[in-house]
Tab-separated table of C-alpha atoms and ligand atoms in Angstrom:
chain	number	residue	atom	x	y	z
A	22	MET	CA	272.619	15.800	58.987
A	23	THR	CA	271.049	17.777	56.894
A	24	VAL	CA	271.203	17.664	52.805
A	25	ILE	CA	270.224	20.793	51.250
A	26	GLY	CA	269.318	20.248	47.568
A	27	THR	CA	267.042	17.684	46.457
A	28	GLY	CA	268.328	16.798	42.909
A	29	TYR	CA	269.777	13.679	41.999
A	30	LEU	CA	272.895	14.069	44.173
A	31	GLY	CA	270.975	15.315	47.022
A	32	ILE	CA	268.377	12.690	47.565
A	33	THR	CA	270.262	9.712	46.851
A	34	HIS	CA	272.851	11.084	49.284
A	35	ALA	CA	270.189	11.530	51.957
A	36	ALA	CA	268.396	8.514	51.389
A	37	CYS	CA	271.329	6.446	51.414
A	38	MET	CA	272.640	8.391	54.905
A	39	ALA	CA	269.438	7.251	56.356
A	40	GLU	CA	269.724	3.810	55.140
A	41	LEU	CA	273.317	3.699	56.897
A	42	GLY	CA	271.319	4.668	60.190
A	43	TYR	CA	271.747	8.567	60.433
A	44	GLU	CA	268.795	10.888	61.005
A	45	VAL	CA	268.862	12.844	58.198
A	46	LEU	CA	266.766	15.756	57.318
A	47	GLY	CA	266.688	16.917	53.568
A	48	LEU	CA	265.892	20.634	52.810
A	49	ASP	CA	264.888	21.899	49.178
A	50	ILE	CA	263.245	25.513	48.520
A	51	ASN	CA	260.722	23.520	46.617
A	52	ALA	CA	257.436	23.221	48.529
A	53	GLU	CA	256.259	20.684	46.455
A	54	LYS	CA	259.068	18.383	45.875
A	55	VAL	CA	259.442	18.667	49.889
A	56	ARG	CA	255.904	17.402	49.906
A	57	GLN	CA	256.405	14.785	47.241
A	58	LEU	CA	259.327	13.526	49.200
A	59	ASN	CA	257.751	13.152	52.438
A	60	ASN	CA	254.924	11.264	50.616
A	61	GLY	CA	257.646	8.765	48.851
A	62	GLU	CA	257.209	10.095	45.501
A	63	LEU	CA	260.765	10.183	43.750
A	64	PRO	CA	260.735	12.815	41.699
A	65	ILE	CA	263.556	11.304	39.225
A	66	TYR	CA	263.338	7.688	37.574
A	67	GLU	CA	266.866	5.826	39.603
A	68	GLY	CA	266.661	2.169	40.089
A	69	GLY	CA	266.222	1.479	43.694
A	70	LEU	CA	266.202	4.919	45.499
A	71	ASP	CA	262.399	4.899	45.637
A	72	GLU	CA	262.733	1.470	48.161
A	73	LEU	CA	265.694	3.580	50.479
A	74	LEU	CA	263.365	6.800	50.127
A	75	ARG	CA	260.176	4.580	51.411
A	76	ARG	CA	262.336	2.718	53.888
A	77	GLY	CA	263.890	5.962	55.459
A	78	LEU	CA	260.981	7.648	55.673
A	79	GLU	CA	259.284	4.614	57.342
A	80	SER	CA	262.065	4.775	59.822
A	81	GLY	CA	261.674	7.750	60.716
A	82	ASN	CA	265.662	8.398	59.729
A	83	LEU	CA	264.444	10.720	56.989
A	84	LYS	CA	262.115	13.527	56.122
A	85	PHE	CA	262.042	16.638	54.271
A	86	THR	CA	261.849	20.285	55.005
A	87	THR	CA	261.482	23.822	53.395
A	88	SER	CA	263.137	25.351	56.654
A	89	PHE	CA	266.888	26.342	56.857
A	90	GLN	CA	265.690	27.536	60.645
A	91	GLU	CA	264.760	23.793	61.575
A	92	ALA	CA	267.542	22.714	59.253
A	93	ALA	CA	270.268	24.611	61.105
A	94	GLU	CA	268.656	23.458	64.864
A	95	PHE	CA	268.789	20.049	63.255
A	96	GLY	CA	271.886	19.272	61.806
A	97	ASP	CA	275.316	18.766	63.541
A	98	VAL	CA	276.398	18.041	59.701
A	99	HIS	CA	275.331	19.786	56.905
A	100	PHE	CA	276.196	18.561	53.020
A	101	LEU	CA	275.473	21.190	50.434
A	102	CYS	CA	274.277	19.251	47.126
A	103	LEU	CA	273.175	22.237	45.068
A	104	GLY	CA	272.997	22.160	41.055
A	105	THR	CA	276.110	24.088	39.265
A	106	PRO	CA	274.739	24.445	35.844
A	107	GLN	CA	276.307	25.887	33.204
A	108	VAL	CA	275.647	30.201	33.248
A	109	GLY	CA	273.126	31.351	30.444
A	110	GLY	CA	275.416	32.491	27.376
A	111	GLY	CA	278.544	31.657	28.797
A	112	CYS	CA	280.834	28.393	29.795
A	113	ALA	CA	281.375	29.038	33.232
A	114	ALA	CA	279.421	27.359	36.475
A	115	ASP	CA	276.594	29.312	38.107
A	116	THR	CA	277.292	28.661	41.613
A	117	SER	CA	274.517	30.907	42.641
A	118	GLN	CA	272.104	28.537	44.213
A	119	LEU	CA	275.385	27.261	46.606
A	120	ASP	CA	275.667	30.866	47.730
A	121	ALA	CA	272.116	31.367	47.952
A	122	ALA	CA	271.689	28.162	50.307
A	123	VAL	CA	274.791	29.438	52.543
A	124	GLU	CA	273.395	32.453	52.981
A	125	ALA	CA	270.115	30.907	53.839
A	126	LEU	CA	271.694	28.540	56.334
A	127	ALA	CA	274.541	30.428	57.830
A	128	PRO	CA	272.258	33.110	59.868
A	129	HIS	CA	270.724	30.060	61.507
A	130	LEU	CA	274.190	28.567	62.839
A	131	GLU	CA	273.980	29.285	66.496
A	132	ARG	CA	276.272	26.137	67.436
A	133	GLN	CA	279.600	24.238	66.262
A	134	CYS	CA	278.944	22.252	62.972
A	135	LEU	CA	280.398	20.855	60.044
A	136	VAL	CA	279.487	22.191	56.233
A	137	VAL	CA	280.020	19.996	53.439
A	138	GLY	CA	280.196	20.526	49.976
A	139	LYS	CA	279.527	18.072	47.580
A	140	SER	CA	278.875	20.330	44.604
A	141	THR	CA	280.715	20.421	41.394
A	142	VAL	CA	282.516	23.635	41.689
A	143	PRO	CA	285.018	25.977	40.260
A	144	VAL	CA	288.313	25.734	42.102
A	145	GLY	CA	288.337	28.411	44.964
A	146	THR	CA	284.511	28.202	45.758
A	147	ALA	CA	285.300	26.283	48.826
A	148	GLU	CA	287.561	28.682	50.147
A	149	ARG	CA	284.991	31.546	49.459
A	150	LEU	CA	282.303	29.819	51.158
A	151	ALA	CA	284.539	29.192	53.810
A	152	HIS	CA	284.562	33.103	54.421
A	153	LYS	CA	281.000	33.395	53.996
A	154	LEU	CA	279.795	30.979	56.481
A	155	ILE	CA	282.323	32.466	59.257
A	156	ASP	CA	280.762	36.263	58.043
A	157	LEU	CA	277.203	35.340	58.260
A	158	ALA	CA	277.153	32.716	61.057
A	159	PRO	CA	276.257	34.021	64.526
A	160	SER	CA	278.709	30.765	65.663
A	161	GLY	CA	281.363	32.233	63.566
A	162	ALA	CA	284.677	30.232	63.441
A	163	ALA	CA	282.965	27.455	65.144
A	164	VAL	CA	281.285	26.468	61.649
A	165	ASP	CA	283.988	24.080	59.919
A	166	LEU	CA	283.780	23.964	56.197
A	167	ALA	CA	285.172	20.773	54.268
A	168	TRP	CA	284.799	19.560	50.315
A	169	ASN	CA	283.788	16.170	49.652
A	170	PRO	CA	282.829	15.660	45.889
A	171	GLU	CA	280.796	13.455	44.868
A	172	PHE	CA	281.147	10.823	41.691
A	173	LEU	CA	277.916	8.706	41.280
A	174	ARG	CA	276.745	8.001	37.942
A	175	GLU	CA	273.080	8.341	37.211
A	176	GLY	CA	271.524	4.693	36.786
A	177	PHE	CA	274.141	3.368	39.289
A	178	ALA	CA	273.524	6.159	41.872
A	179	VAL	CA	272.401	4.219	44.944
A	180	LYS	CA	275.199	1.683	44.627
A	181	ASP	CA	277.914	4.360	43.674
A	182	THR	CA	277.086	5.945	46.863
A	183	LEU	CA	276.799	2.869	49.352
A	184	SER	CA	280.178	1.382	47.703
A	185	PRO	CA	282.114	4.332	45.889
A	186	ASP	CA	285.340	3.717	44.180
A	187	ARG	CA	286.828	6.412	46.247
A	188	ILE	CA	285.900	9.090	48.952
A	189	VAL	CA	288.295	12.570	48.529
A	190	LEU	CA	288.191	14.850	51.773
A	191	GLY	CA	289.140	18.725	51.242
A	192	VAL	CA	289.626	19.377	54.999
A	193	ARG	CA	291.427	22.194	56.998
A	194	THR	CA	291.048	20.441	60.490
A	195	GLU	CA	291.602	17.323	62.004
A	196	ALA	CA	288.121	17.762	63.616
A	197	ALA	CA	286.554	17.780	59.871
A	198	GLU	CA	288.590	14.981	59.025
A	199	LYS	CA	287.696	12.522	61.619
A	200	THR	CA	284.052	13.524	61.442
A	201	LEU	CA	283.946	12.832	57.801
A	202	ARG	CA	285.707	9.503	58.310
A	203	ASP	CA	283.469	8.548	61.135
A	204	ILE	CA	280.259	9.379	58.913
A	205	TYR	CA	281.729	7.056	56.072
A	206	GLN	CA	283.365	4.313	58.251
A	207	PRO	CA	280.025	1.755	57.590
A	208	LEU	CA	281.027	1.987	54.097
A	209	GLY	CA	284.320	-0.455	55.046
A	210	ASP	CA	287.240	0.251	53.508
A	211	ILE	CA	287.178	2.452	50.783
A	212	PRO	CA	290.533	4.637	49.081
A	213	LEU	CA	290.174	7.664	50.747
A	214	VAL	CA	292.459	10.561	49.720
A	215	VAL	CA	292.850	13.674	52.095
A	216	THR	CA	293.706	16.850	50.747
A	217	ASP	CA	293.115	20.557	50.505
A	218	PHE	CA	289.894	22.518	49.426
A	219	ALA	CA	291.234	23.198	45.912
A	220	THR	CA	292.827	19.506	45.200
A	221	ALA	CA	289.392	18.197	46.020
A	222	GLU	CA	287.523	20.788	43.936
A	223	LEU	CA	289.881	19.849	41.049
A	224	VAL	CA	289.971	15.864	41.898
A	225	LYS	CA	286.157	15.777	40.232
A	226	VAL	CA	286.584	18.107	37.315
A	227	ALA	CA	289.391	16.266	36.311
A	228	ALA	CA	288.046	13.104	36.477
A	229	ASN	CA	284.612	14.226	34.117
A	230	SER	CA	287.279	15.689	31.839
A	231	PHE	CA	289.141	12.639	31.345
A	232	LEU	CA	286.151	10.550	31.218
A	233	ALA	CA	284.806	12.932	28.572
A	234	THR	CA	288.544	12.956	26.887
A	235	LYS	CA	287.981	9.088	26.304
A	236	ILE	CA	284.935	9.420	25.021
A	237	SER	CA	285.970	11.782	22.508
A	238	TYR	CA	289.086	10.127	21.721
A	239	ILE	CA	287.027	7.014	20.316
A	240	ASN	CA	284.738	9.367	18.530
A	241	ALA	CA	287.885	11.173	16.959
A	242	MET	CA	288.994	7.558	16.062
A	243	ALA	CA	285.592	7.075	14.880
A	244	GLU	CA	285.839	10.053	12.332
A	245	VAL	CA	289.007	8.844	10.978
A	246	CYS	CA	287.798	5.358	10.499
A	247	GLU	CA	284.852	6.829	8.730
A	248	ALA	CA	287.066	8.737	5.932
A	249	ALA	CA	289.401	5.182	5.876
A	250	HIS	CA	286.558	2.682	5.723
A	251	GLY	CA	288.146	1.191	9.030
A	252	ASP	CA	285.621	-0.255	12.156
A	253	VAL	CA	286.029	1.291	15.152
A	254	MET	CA	284.197	-1.413	17.478
A	255	ALA	CA	287.321	-3.573	15.890
A	256	LEU	CA	289.419	-1.001	16.929
A	257	ALA	CA	288.433	-0.273	20.325
A	258	GLU	CA	288.068	-3.626	20.982
A	259	ALA	CA	291.715	-4.509	19.757
A	260	LEU	CA	292.957	-1.232	22.196
A	261	SER	CA	290.937	-2.458	25.136
A	262	TYR	CA	293.011	-5.908	25.617
A	263	ASP	CA	296.027	-3.299	26.648
A	264	ASP	CA	295.162	-2.995	30.428
A	265	ARG	CA	296.639	0.451	30.478
A	266	ILE	CA	293.670	1.577	27.660
A	267	GLY	CA	290.666	-0.558	29.037
A	268	ARG	CA	287.244	-0.714	27.170
A	269	ARG	CA	285.155	1.455	29.694
A	270	PHE	CA	284.126	4.740	27.951
A	271	LEU	CA	285.412	3.711	24.830
A	272	SER	CA	282.308	3.269	23.118
A	273	ALA	CA	281.972	5.210	19.998
A	274	GLY	CA	278.569	6.800	18.779
A	275	ILE	CA	276.535	10.187	19.390
A	276	GLY	CA	278.831	11.224	22.100
A	277	PHE	CA	278.432	12.397	25.649
A	278	GLY	CA	275.406	14.138	27.109
A	279	GLY	CA	273.806	14.876	30.569
A	280	GLY	CA	274.025	17.106	33.569
A	281	CYS	CA	277.614	16.872	33.987
A	282	LEU	CA	280.131	16.012	31.633
A	283	PRO	CA	279.431	18.575	29.203
A	284	LYS	CA	279.082	21.712	31.621
A	285	ASP	CA	281.801	20.403	33.475
A	286	ILE	CA	284.576	20.776	31.108
A	287	ARG	CA	283.273	24.223	29.643
A	288	ALA	CA	283.376	25.216	33.574
A	289	PHE	CA	286.417	23.638	33.845
A	290	MET	CA	288.142	25.871	30.860
A	291	ALA	CA	286.427	28.794	31.929
A	292	ARG	CA	288.179	28.400	35.953
A	293	ALA	CA	291.501	27.768	34.407
A	294	GLU	CA	291.173	30.455	31.694
A	295	GLU	CA	290.478	32.956	35.026
A	296	LEU	CA	293.469	31.224	36.470
A	297	GLY	CA	295.775	32.410	34.142
A	298	ALA	CA	296.121	28.203	32.971
A	299	GLY	CA	293.808	27.938	29.996
A	300	GLU	CA	296.408	26.930	27.758
A	301	ALA	CA	296.556	23.587	29.518
A	302	LEU	CA	293.072	22.596	29.124
A	303	SER	CA	292.987	23.858	25.749
A	304	PHE	CA	292.355	20.249	24.829
A	305	LEU	CA	289.140	20.442	26.214
A	306	ARG	CA	287.739	22.505	23.256
A	307	GLU	CA	288.723	19.964	20.899
A	308	VAL	CA	286.749	17.320	23.172
A	309	ASP	CA	283.861	18.949	23.336
A	310	ALA	CA	283.583	20.295	19.361
A	311	ILE	CA	284.692	15.855	18.628
A	312	ASN	CA	281.924	15.666	20.833
A	313	MET	CA	279.300	18.208	18.824
A	314	ARG	CA	280.224	17.213	15.910
A	315	ARG	CA	278.689	13.448	16.609
A	316	ARG	CA	275.387	14.731	16.708
A	317	ALA	CA	275.607	16.251	13.806
A	318	ARG	CA	277.046	12.959	11.712
A	319	ALA	CA	274.108	11.129	13.119
A	320	VAL	CA	272.101	13.793	11.308
A	321	ASP	CA	274.022	12.904	8.230
A	322	LEU	CA	273.446	9.175	8.590
A	323	ALA	CA	269.718	9.510	8.602
A	324	ARG	CA	269.948	12.029	5.456
A	325	GLU	CA	272.072	10.071	3.399
A	326	LEU	CA	269.317	6.898	4.198
A	327	ALA	CA	266.627	9.363	3.465
A	328	GLY	CA	268.009	9.793	-0.009
A	329	GLY	CA	269.759	13.148	0.415
A	330	SER	CA	266.892	15.047	2.245
A	331	LEU	CA	265.103	14.600	5.273
A	332	GLU	CA	262.174	16.954	4.159
A	333	ASN	CA	258.533	15.339	4.873
A	334	CYS	CA	260.248	12.157	5.803
A	335	ALA	CA	258.968	9.836	8.878
A	336	VAL	CA	261.729	9.070	11.127
A	337	ALA	CA	261.290	7.102	14.412
A	338	VAL	CA	263.892	8.256	17.312
A	339	LEU	CA	264.369	5.391	19.680
A	340	GLY	CA	265.797	7.338	22.944
A	341	ALA	CA	265.201	10.364	24.507
A	342	ALA	CA	267.276	10.253	27.778
A	343	PHE	CA	270.828	11.006	27.671
A	344	LYS	CA	271.832	7.679	28.207
A	345	PRO	CA	269.835	4.182	29.453
A	346	ASP	CA	268.285	3.744	32.809
A	347	SER	CA	267.514	7.425	33.708
A	348	ASP	CA	264.823	10.219	32.741
A	349	ASP	CA	267.230	12.772	32.671
A	350	ILE	CA	267.450	14.695	29.074
A	351	ARG	CA	269.582	17.396	30.100
A	352	ASP	CA	271.936	18.176	27.161
A	353	SER	CA	270.573	14.835	25.831
A	354	PRO	CA	272.412	14.165	22.394
A	355	ALA	CA	269.340	11.912	21.373
A	356	LEU	CA	266.910	14.597	21.580
A	357	ALA	CA	269.549	17.202	19.963
A	358	VAL	CA	269.857	14.770	16.938
A	359	ALA	CA	265.661	14.211	16.583
A	360	LYS	CA	265.117	18.396	16.940
A	361	ALA	CA	267.996	18.880	14.359
A	362	ILE	CA	265.897	16.268	11.904
A	363	GLU	CA	262.716	17.858	12.649
A	364	GLN	CA	264.185	21.782	12.024
A	365	GLU	CA	265.229	20.154	8.489
A	366	GLY	CA	261.777	18.845	7.934
A	367	GLY	CA	261.662	15.634	9.173
A	368	LEU	CA	258.448	13.836	10.678
A	369	VAL	CA	259.869	12.974	13.751
A	370	SER	CA	258.101	10.188	16.153
A	371	VAL	CA	260.247	9.865	19.556
A	372	TYR	CA	259.863	6.801	22.154
A	373	ASP	CA	261.639	6.524	25.315
A	374	PRO	CA	261.285	3.942	28.273
A	375	VAL	CA	260.897	6.406	30.864
A	376	ALA	CA	261.868	9.843	29.567
A	377	LEU	CA	259.161	10.747	27.658
A	378	ASP	CA	257.222	13.158	29.726
A	379	ASN	CA	260.280	15.355	30.357
A	380	ALA	CA	261.290	15.266	26.705
A	381	ARG	CA	257.491	16.482	25.682
A	382	LYS	CA	258.206	19.569	28.394
A	383	ALA	CA	261.093	20.333	26.790
A	384	TYR	CA	260.430	19.739	22.944
A	385	PRO	CA	256.754	20.185	22.849
A	386	GLU	CA	257.120	20.440	18.942
A	387	LEU	CA	258.376	16.864	18.616
A	388	SER	CA	255.685	13.844	18.243
A	389	TYR	CA	256.127	11.122	20.766
A	390	ALA	CA	255.083	7.428	20.773
A	391	GLY	CA	253.955	5.178	23.170
A	392	SER	CA	256.276	2.125	21.994
A	393	ALA	CA	258.869	1.745	19.691
A	394	ILE	CA	257.473	-0.152	17.444
A	395	GLU	CA	254.424	2.483	17.404
A	396	ALA	CA	257.245	5.386	16.565
A	397	ALA	CA	258.519	3.313	13.814
A	398	GLN	CA	254.908	2.904	12.224
A	399	GLY	CA	255.640	3.998	8.177
A	400	ALA	CA	259.073	5.387	9.301
A	401	ARG	CA	261.283	5.674	6.352
A	402	VAL	CA	264.776	6.479	8.601
A	403	SER	CA	265.312	4.706	12.345
A	404	LEU	CA	267.700	5.964	14.449
A	405	LEU	CA	268.497	4.288	17.616
A	406	LEU	CA	270.214	7.002	19.849
A	407	THR	CA	269.963	5.782	23.530
A	408	GLU	CA	270.977	2.480	24.355
A	409	TRP	CA	268.048	1.174	26.360
A	410	SER	CA	267.894	-2.761	26.794
A	411	ASP	CA	264.612	-2.691	24.838
A	412	PHE	CA	266.041	-1.190	21.920
A	413	THR	CA	269.483	-3.547	21.712
A	414	GLU	CA	266.980	-6.269	21.665
A	415	LEU	CA	264.660	-5.319	19.099
A	416	ASP	CA	263.764	-8.014	16.529
A	417	PRO	CA	264.868	-6.814	12.898
A	418	GLU	CA	261.832	-8.555	11.469
A	419	GLU	CA	259.212	-7.637	13.945
A	420	PHE	CA	260.702	-4.321	13.648
A	421	GLY	CA	261.118	-4.101	10.129
A	422	SER	CA	257.105	-5.280	9.427
A	423	VAL	CA	255.832	-1.835	10.497
A	424	VAL	CA	258.526	0.429	8.969
A	425	ALA	CA	258.100	2.111	5.464
A	426	ALA	CA	261.544	1.313	4.707
A	427	ARG	CA	264.485	-0.852	6.257
A	428	ASN	CA	266.734	2.386	7.057
A	429	ILE	CA	268.823	2.167	10.710
A	430	VAL	CA	270.859	4.593	11.928
A	431	ASP	CA	272.481	2.909	15.257
A	432	GLY	CA	273.603	5.999	16.746
A	433	ARG	CA	274.920	3.934	19.939
A	434	ASN	CA	277.180	0.808	18.132
A	435	VAL	CA	274.720	-1.510	19.827
A	436	LEU	CA	272.915	-3.630	16.804
A	437	ASP	CA	274.512	-6.140	15.520
A	438	PRO	CA	275.056	-4.931	11.470
A	439	VAL	CA	275.189	-8.695	10.401
A	440	VAL	CA	272.149	-9.616	11.704
A	441	TRP	CA	270.349	-6.394	10.666
A	442	ARG	CA	271.600	-6.289	7.297
A	443	ALA	CA	270.675	-9.955	6.385
A	444	ALA	CA	267.037	-8.808	7.476
A	445	GLY	CA	267.298	-6.586	4.766
A	446	TRP	CA	267.932	-3.700	6.480
A	447	ASN	CA	270.018	-0.579	5.223
A	448	PHE	CA	272.444	0.205	8.482
A	449	ARG	CA	274.634	2.807	8.986
A	450	ALA	CA	276.440	3.318	12.005
A	451	PRO	CA	279.242	6.024	13.427
A	452	GLY	CA	282.327	4.985	12.674
A	453	ARG	CA	281.717	1.838	10.889
A	454	PRO	CA	281.914	0.878	7.269
B	585	UGA	C1	279.144	11.387	35.372
B	585	UGA	C2	280.500	10.480	35.717
B	585	UGA	O1	280.712	9.252	35.251
B	585	UGA	C3	280.132	10.269	37.131
B	585	UGA	O2	281.348	9.549	37.402
B	585	UGA	C4	279.920	11.836	37.276
B	585	UGA	O3	279.608	11.530	39.281
B	585	UGA	C5	278.942	12.187	37.124
B	585	UGA	O4	279.106	12.692	36.085
B	585	UGA	C6	278.615	13.874	37.977
B	585	UGA	O5	279.769	15.093	37.749
B	585	UGA	O6	277.690	14.012	38.747
B	585	UGA	P1	277.082	10.642	34.246
B	585	UGA	O7	276.534	12.135	33.970
B	585	UGA	O8	275.770	10.202	35.028
B	585	UGA	O9	278.048	10.481	35.118
B	585	UGA	O10	277.104	10.007	32.986
B	585	UGA	P2	278.179	9.077	32.487
B	585	UGA	O11	277.686	7.267	32.837
B	585	UGA	O12	279.298	9.247	32.916
B	585	UGA	O13	277.857	9.110	30.625
B	585	UGA	C7	277.710	10.129	30.060
B	585	UGA	C8	277.470	10.232	28.810
B	585	UGA	O14	278.616	9.631	28.210
B	585	UGA	C9	276.245	9.593	28.123
B	585	UGA	O15	275.873	10.574	27.379
B	585	UGA	C10	276.674	8.414	27.658
B	585	UGA	O16	276.076	8.162	26.643
B	585	UGA	C11	278.168	8.957	27.019
B	585	UGA	N1	279.251	7.458	26.885
B	585	UGA	C12	279.413	7.244	27.921
B	585	UGA	C13	279.414	7.475	25.864
B	585	UGA	O17	279.127	8.475	24.865
B	585	UGA	N2	280.542	6.293	25.289
B	585	UGA	C14	280.996	5.781	26.548
B	585	UGA	O18	281.901	4.864	25.837
B	585	UGA	C15	280.226	6.167	27.770
């Protein structure tokens, strides 16, 4: 099989399929990335993936190329794992990488094969690409297409790929269904939903929209708690004992970010609008707005602790990644808050255990430190914005010994306010008294 596109999804899928014993050829148009991967260097931080990549390369099951011709000759099945970012200046998803990959691959498809889309796409994309493949491939209708969305979470990518909650197959032929069932058979008894293209495409954005809604729901409760002097943490705990609600994705804080949730809800709204079903998803606009307000709230809390102005205030920011156990800073709430504080005149020093290189490239105007303690030297306000375990385990006395003032915003609601206040800290957190 081939895996076209070696981003988060592609590298993980390729390495996991090689681990299952398949012969896998990964393809990327970025020659430097292909060189790195062939040398066993992982261009992203993802626990356990480096080991799988090395094992795949050593066994000979896994290799990488830039050649679409080689991929077309090699593969019986071609997985499309291209990125679909938000278009510049709009909300829709940009599917140009997918289109470009299909246009580059199809002219080399001389025999029967199955192309399998895994990317998150606007509903209708699979139908369009199926026509494109048939039009452009020399083997024409012998090229079948299926849509098989991916649900992996960064930080758990390998586990989510090898033990997924479910497998969704959007197929048009029994042959495609059989091929994919056979491919995933080694994963064991995983719930499998076989459906049409449109439903398979929709499942993915529906799942991410639900998760985003859950987070914004609890963050909306946090806003009300702030107005009413309630405590969102106790509220979430009380809600969680109802099995129908549960506790997962009910952590209030500075909201969701990353390369998926924010852009997926926007792309979903944009596509629904095109289909004349925009009204059905108008609540997602509110989900997005609540989420963005949480970032502003963290800045408000920092400003209050600074005595009303952040101008020339030394501020320690703990966390740059959009969530822990990842070096991904795409739409990171932590960096958005850091940047907003800097724009108000704050002197921001950021530390993150793995995302510093990425953060430096994207926000060269911020200052960076080599440790949490270094970032906190002389800080008048500290903010915990990504809940890395290094930060949740911070000792308030040790941390307090280097700051200029014991003021902290716990943007992720992971510290114990009783312990921190007992150590003399002014402690503020979203949704808490
Ligand atoms: C998300 C989905 O969870 C995956 O199922 C999906 O496959 C993936 O997007 C994708 O579309 O590829 P991911 O972006 O890795 O995965 O991150 P999540 O774990 O969902 O977290 C998203 C954001 O929500 C993070 O910024 C996190 O800090 C925030 N979050 C999460 C909260 O603010 N509160 C919570 O209770 C949970």
